[in-house]
XYZ file of N, CA, C and O in Angstrom:
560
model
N 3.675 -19.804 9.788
C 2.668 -20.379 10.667
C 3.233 -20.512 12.068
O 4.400 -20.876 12.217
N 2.621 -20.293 12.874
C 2.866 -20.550 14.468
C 2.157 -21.372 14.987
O 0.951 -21.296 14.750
N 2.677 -22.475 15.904
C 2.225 -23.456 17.027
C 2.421 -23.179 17.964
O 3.615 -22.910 18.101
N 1.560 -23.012 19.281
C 1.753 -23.100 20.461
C 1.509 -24.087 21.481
O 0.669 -24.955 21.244
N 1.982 -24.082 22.333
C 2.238 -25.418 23.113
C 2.223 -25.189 24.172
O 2.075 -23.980 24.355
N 2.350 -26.060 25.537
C 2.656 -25.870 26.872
C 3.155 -27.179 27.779
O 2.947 -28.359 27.500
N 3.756 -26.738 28.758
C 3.917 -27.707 29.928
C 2.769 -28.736 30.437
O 1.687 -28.328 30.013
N 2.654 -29.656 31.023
C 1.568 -30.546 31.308
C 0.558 -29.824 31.923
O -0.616 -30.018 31.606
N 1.024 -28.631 33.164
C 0.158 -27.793 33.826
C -0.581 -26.874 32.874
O -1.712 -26.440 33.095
N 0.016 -26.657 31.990
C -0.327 -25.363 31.065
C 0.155 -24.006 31.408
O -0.283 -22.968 30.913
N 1.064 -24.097 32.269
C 1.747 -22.608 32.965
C 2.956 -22.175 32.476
O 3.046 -20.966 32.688
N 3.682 -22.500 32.059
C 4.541 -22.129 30.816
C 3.681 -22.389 29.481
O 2.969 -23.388 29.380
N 3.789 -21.458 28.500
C 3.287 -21.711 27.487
C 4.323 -20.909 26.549
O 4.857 -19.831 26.808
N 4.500 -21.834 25.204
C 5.716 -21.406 24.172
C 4.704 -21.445 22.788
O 3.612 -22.003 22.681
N 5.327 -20.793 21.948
C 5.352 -20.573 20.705
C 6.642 -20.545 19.199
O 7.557 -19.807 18.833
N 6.109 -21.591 18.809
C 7.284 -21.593 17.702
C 6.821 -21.089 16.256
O 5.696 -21.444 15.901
N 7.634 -20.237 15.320
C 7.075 -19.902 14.116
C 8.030 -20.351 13.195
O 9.176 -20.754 13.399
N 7.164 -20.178 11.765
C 8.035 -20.622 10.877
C 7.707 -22.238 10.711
O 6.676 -22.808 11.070
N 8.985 -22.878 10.003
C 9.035 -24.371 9.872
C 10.528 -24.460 10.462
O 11.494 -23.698 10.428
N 10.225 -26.059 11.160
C 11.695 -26.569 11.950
C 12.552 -26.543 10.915
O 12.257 -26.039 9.831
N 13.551 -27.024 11.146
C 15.120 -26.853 10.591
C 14.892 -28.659 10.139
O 15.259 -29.061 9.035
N 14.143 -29.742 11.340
C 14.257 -30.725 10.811
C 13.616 -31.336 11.798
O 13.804 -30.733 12.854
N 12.683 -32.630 11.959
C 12.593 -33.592 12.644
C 12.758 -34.879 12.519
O 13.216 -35.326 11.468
N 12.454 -35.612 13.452
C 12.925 -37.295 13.460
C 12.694 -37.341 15.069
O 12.049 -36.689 15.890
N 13.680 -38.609 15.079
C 13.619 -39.254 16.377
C 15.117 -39.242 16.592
O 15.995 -39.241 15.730
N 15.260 -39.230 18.153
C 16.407 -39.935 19.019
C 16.946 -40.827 19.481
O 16.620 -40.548 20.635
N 17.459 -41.614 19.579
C 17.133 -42.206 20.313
C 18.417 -42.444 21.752
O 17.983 -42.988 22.767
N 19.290 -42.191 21.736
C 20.383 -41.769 22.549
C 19.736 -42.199 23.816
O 18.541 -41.993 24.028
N 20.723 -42.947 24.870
C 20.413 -43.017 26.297
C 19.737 -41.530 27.051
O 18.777 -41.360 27.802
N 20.573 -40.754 26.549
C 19.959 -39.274 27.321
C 18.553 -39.313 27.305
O 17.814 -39.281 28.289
N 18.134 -39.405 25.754
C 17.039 -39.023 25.529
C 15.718 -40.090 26.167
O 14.541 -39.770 26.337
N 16.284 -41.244 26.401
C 15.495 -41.970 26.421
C 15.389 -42.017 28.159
O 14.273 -42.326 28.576
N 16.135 -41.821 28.892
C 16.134 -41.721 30.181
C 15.395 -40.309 30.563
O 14.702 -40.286 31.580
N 15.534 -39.123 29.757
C 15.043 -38.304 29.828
C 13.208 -37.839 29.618
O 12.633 -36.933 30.221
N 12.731 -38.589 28.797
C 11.649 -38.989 28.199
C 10.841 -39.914 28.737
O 9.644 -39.928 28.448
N 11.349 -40.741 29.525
C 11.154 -41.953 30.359
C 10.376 -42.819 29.018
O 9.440 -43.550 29.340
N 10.729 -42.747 27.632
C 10.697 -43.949 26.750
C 11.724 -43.844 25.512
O 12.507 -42.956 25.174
N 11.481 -44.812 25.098
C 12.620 -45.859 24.486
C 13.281 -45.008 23.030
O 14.226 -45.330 22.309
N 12.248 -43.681 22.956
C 12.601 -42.973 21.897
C 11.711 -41.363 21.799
O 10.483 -41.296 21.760
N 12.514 -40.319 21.775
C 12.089 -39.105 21.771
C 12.211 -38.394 20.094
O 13.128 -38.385 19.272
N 10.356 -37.655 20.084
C 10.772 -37.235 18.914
C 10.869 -35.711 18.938
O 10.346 -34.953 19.754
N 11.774 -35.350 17.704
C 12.313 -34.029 17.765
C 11.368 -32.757 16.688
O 10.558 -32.861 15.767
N 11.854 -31.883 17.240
C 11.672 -30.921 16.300
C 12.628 -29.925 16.614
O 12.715 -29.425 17.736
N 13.486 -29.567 15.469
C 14.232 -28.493 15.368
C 14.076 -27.601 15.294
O 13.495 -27.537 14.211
N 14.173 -26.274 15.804
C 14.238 -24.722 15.017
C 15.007 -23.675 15.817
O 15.209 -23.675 17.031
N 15.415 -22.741 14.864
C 16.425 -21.678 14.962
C 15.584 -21.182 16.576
O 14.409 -21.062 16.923
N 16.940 -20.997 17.255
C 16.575 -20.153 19.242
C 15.082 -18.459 18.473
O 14.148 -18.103 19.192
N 15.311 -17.863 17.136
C 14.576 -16.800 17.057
C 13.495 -17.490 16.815
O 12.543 -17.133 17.508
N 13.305 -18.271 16.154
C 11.853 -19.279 16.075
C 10.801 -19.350 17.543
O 9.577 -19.234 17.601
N 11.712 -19.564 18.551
C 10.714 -20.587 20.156
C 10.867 -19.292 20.546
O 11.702 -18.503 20.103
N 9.952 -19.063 21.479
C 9.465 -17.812 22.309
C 8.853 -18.436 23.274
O 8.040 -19.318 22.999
N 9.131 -18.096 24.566
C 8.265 -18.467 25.649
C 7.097 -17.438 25.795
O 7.495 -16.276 25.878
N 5.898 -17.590 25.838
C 4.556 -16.555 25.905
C 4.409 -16.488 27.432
O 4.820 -15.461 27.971
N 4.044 -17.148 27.954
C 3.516 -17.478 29.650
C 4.520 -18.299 30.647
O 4.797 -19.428 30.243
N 4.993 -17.980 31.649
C 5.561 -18.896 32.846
C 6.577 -18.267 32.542
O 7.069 -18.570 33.629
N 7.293 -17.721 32.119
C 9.012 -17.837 31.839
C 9.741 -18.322 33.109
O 10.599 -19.204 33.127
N 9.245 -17.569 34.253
C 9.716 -17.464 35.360
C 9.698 -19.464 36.480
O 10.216 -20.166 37.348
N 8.785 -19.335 35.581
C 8.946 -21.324 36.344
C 9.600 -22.039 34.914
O 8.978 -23.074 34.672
N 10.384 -21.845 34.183
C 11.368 -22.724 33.316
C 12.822 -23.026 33.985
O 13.740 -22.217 34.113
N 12.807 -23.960 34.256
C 14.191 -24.646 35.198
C 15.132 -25.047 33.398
O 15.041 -25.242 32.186
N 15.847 -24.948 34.431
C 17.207 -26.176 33.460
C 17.723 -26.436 33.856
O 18.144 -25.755 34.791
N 18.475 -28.203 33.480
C 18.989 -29.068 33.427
C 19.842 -29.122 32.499
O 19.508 -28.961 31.325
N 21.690 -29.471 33.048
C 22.500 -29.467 32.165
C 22.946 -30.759 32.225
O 22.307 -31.139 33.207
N 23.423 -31.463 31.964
C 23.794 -32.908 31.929
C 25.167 -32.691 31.201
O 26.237 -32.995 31.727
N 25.041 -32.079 29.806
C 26.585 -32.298 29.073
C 26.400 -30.743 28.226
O 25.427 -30.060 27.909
N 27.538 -30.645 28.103
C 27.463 -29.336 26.197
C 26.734 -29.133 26.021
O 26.224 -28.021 26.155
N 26.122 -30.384 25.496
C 25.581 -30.470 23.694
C 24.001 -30.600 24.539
O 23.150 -31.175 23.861
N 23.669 -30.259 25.544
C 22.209 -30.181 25.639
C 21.698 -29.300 26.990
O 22.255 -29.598 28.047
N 20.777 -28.340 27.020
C 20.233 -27.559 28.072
C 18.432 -27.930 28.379
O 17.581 -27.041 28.360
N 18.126 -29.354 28.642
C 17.003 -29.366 28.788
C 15.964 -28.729 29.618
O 16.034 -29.060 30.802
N 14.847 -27.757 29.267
C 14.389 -27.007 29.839
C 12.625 -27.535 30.273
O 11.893 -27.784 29.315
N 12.272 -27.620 31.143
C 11.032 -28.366 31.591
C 10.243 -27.134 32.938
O 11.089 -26.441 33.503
N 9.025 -26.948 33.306
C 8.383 -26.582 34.217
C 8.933 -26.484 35.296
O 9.555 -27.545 35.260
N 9.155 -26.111 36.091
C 9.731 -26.190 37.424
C 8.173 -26.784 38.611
O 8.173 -27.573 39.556
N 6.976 -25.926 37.949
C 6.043 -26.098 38.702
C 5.363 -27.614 38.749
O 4.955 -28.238 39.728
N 5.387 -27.982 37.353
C 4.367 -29.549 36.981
C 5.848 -30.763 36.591
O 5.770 -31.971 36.813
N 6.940 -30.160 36.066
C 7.663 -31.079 35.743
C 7.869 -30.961 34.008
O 8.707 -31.199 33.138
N 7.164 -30.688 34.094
C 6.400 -30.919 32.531
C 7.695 -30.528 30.931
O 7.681 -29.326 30.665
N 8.393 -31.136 30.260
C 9.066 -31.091 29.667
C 8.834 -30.177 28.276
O 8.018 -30.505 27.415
N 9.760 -28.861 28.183
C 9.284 -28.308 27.296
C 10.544 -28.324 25.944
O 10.093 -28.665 24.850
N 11.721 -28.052 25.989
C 12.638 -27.925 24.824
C 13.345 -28.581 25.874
O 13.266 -29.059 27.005
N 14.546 -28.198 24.268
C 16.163 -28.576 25.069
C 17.125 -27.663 23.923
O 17.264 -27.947 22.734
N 17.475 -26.989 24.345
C 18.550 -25.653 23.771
C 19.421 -26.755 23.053
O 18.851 -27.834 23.218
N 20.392 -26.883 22.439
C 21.276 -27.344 21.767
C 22.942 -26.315 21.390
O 23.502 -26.611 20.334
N 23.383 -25.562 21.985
C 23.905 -24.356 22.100
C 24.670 -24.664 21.013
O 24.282 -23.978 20.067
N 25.932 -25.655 20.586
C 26.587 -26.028 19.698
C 26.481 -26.229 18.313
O 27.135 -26.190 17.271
N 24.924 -26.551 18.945
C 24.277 -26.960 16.919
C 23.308 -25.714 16.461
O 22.644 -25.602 15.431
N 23.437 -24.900 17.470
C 22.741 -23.064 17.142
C 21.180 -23.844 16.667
O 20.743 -23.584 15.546
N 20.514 -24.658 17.453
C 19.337 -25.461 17.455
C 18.658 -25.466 19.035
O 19.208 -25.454 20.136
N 17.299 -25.488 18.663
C 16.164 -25.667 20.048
C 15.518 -26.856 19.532
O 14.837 -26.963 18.513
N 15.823 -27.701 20.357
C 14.534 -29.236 20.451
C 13.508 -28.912 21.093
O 13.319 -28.964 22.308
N 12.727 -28.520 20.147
C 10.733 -28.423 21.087
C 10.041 -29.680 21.019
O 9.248 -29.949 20.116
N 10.306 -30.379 21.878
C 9.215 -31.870 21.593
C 8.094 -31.859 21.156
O 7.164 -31.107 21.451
N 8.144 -32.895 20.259
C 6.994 -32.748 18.837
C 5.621 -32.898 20.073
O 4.824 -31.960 20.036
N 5.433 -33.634 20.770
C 4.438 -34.047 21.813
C 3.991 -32.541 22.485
O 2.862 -32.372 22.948
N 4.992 -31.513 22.474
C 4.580 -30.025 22.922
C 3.934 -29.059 22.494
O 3.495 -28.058 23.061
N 3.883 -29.516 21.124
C 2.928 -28.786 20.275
C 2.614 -29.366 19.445
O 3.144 -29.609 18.361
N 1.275 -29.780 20.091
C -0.060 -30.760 19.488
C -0.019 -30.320 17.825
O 0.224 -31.082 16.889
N -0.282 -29.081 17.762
C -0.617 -28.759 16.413
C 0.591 -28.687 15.420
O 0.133 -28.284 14.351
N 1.466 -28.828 15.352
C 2.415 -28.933 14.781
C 2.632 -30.369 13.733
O 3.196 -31.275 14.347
N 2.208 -30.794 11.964
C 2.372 -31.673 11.328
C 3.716 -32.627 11.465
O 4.533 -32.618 10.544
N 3.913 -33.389 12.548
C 4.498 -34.216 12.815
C 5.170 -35.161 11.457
O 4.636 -36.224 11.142
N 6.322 -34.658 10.758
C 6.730 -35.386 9.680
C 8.210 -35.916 9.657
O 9.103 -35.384 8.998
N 8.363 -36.992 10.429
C 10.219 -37.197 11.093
C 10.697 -37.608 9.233
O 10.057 -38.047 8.277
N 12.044 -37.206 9.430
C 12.915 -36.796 8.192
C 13.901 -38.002 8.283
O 14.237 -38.651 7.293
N 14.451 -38.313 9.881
C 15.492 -39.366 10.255
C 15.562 -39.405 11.768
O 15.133 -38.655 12.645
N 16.249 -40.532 11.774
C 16.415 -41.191 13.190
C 18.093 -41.257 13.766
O 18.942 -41.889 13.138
N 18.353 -40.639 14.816
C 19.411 -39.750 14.931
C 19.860 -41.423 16.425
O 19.125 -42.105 17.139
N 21.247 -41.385 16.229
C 21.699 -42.042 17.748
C 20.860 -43.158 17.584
O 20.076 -43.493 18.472
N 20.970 -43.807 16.435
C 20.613 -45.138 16.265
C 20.971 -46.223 17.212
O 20.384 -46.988 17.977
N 22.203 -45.958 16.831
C 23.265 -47.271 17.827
C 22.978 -47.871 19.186
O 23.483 -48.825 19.777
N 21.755 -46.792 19.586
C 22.046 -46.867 21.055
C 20.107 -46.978 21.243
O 19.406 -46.688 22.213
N 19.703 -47.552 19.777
C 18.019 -48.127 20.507
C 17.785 -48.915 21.084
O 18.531 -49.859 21.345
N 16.584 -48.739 21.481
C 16.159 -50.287 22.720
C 15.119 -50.462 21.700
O 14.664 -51.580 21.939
N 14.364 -49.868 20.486
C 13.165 -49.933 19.892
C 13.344 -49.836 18.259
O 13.088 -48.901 17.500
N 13.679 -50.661 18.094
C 14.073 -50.939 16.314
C 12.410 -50.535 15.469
O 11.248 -50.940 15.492
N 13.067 -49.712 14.924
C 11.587 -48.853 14.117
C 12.014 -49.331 12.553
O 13.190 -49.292 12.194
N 11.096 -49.714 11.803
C 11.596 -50.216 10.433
C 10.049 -49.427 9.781
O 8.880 -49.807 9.714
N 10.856 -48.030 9.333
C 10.004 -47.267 8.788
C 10.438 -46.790 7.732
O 10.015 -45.669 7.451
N 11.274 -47.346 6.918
C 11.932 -46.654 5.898
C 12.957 -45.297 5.964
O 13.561 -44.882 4.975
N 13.034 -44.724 7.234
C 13.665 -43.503 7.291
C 15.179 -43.953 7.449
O 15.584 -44.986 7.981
N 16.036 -42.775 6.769
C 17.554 -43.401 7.230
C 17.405 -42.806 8.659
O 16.777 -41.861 9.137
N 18.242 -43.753 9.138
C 18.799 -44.521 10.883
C 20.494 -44.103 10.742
O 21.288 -44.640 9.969
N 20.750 -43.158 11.571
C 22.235 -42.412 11.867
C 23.140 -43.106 13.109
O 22.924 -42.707 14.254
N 23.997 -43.985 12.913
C 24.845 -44.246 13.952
C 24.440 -43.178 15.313
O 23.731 -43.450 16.281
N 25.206 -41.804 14.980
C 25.242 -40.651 15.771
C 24.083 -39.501 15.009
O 22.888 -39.400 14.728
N 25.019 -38.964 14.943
C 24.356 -37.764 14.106
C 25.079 -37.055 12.914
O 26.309 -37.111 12.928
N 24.316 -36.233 11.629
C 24.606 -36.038 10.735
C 26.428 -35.308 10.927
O 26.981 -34.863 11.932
N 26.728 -35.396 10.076
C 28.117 -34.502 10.155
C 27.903 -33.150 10.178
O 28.628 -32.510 10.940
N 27.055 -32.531 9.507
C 26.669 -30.908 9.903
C 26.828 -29.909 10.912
O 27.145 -28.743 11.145
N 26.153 -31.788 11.725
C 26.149 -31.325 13.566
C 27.737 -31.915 14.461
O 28.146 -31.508 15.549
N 28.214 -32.713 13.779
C 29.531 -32.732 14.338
C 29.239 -34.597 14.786
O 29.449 -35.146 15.868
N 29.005 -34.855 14.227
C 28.597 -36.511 13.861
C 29.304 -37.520 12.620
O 29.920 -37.002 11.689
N 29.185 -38.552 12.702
C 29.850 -39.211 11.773
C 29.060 -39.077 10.530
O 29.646 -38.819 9.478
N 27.756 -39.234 10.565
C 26.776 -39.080 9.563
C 26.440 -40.252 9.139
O 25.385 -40.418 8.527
N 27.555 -41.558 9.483
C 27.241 -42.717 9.253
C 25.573 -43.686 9.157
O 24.816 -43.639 10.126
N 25.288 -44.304 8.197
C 23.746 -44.828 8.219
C 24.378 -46.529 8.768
O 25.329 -47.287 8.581
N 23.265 -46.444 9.437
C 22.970 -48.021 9.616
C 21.844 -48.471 8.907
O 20.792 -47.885 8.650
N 22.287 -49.769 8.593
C 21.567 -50.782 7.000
C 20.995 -51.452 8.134
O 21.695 -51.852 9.064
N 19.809 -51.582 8.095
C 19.032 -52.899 8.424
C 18.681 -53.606 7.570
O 18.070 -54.641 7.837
């Protein structure tokens, strides 16, 4: 199955196929400064999965550290992925493609919420060990 999505303008427009690798939430200072709220949710999938269809040419990036290449509109602002180069992963924000069954798995960079969610999902200090994380859970 394929979802497509776009920038706030609608001038980049992406497409992801298949099913993510995984979703949840973030909640990490990055993300939350990045997002301009208290918690960003994810969706994972393999770089052959996301395809940009429309705009390519107005996709900026933003590097901040390694472990993240956030990529947004150049024209509207408008926030579209964030490459993950290390974890061979693309974050397409679940909010980017409306149509996409929104089903978070876990909550990643716990340690560092401003927004305590008590949803039953396990809550990760950092992140899983897979990805180069402690994998550690926090008990509420």
């Amino acid at each position: 199955m394929a979802h497509i999505g776009s920038c706030f303008c609608g001038t980049v427009r992406l497409e992801v196929s298949g099913e993510p690798e995984g979703m949840g939430y973030c909640h990490c200072r990055s993300c939350q400064s990045w997002s301009g709220g208290p918690v960003n949710a994810f969706s994972l999938w393999k770089p052959a999965a996301v395809r940009i269809t429309a705009g390519e040419e107005h996709v900026a990036t933003f590097q901040k550290t390694p472990l993240s290449q956030r990529q947004y509109c150049a024209k509207c602002g408008g926030h579209l992925m964030t490459n993950h180069p290390t974890f061979g992963l693309v974050d397409v924000f679940a909010a980017t493609i409306p149509t996409l069954a929104f089903v978070p798995g876990v909550h990643v960079n716990y340690a560092e919420t401003v927004l305590p969610m008590r949803d039953g999902l396990p809550k990760l200090k950092d992140f899983p060990k897979e990805l180069g994380g402690s994998g550690e859970a926090i008990v509420e």
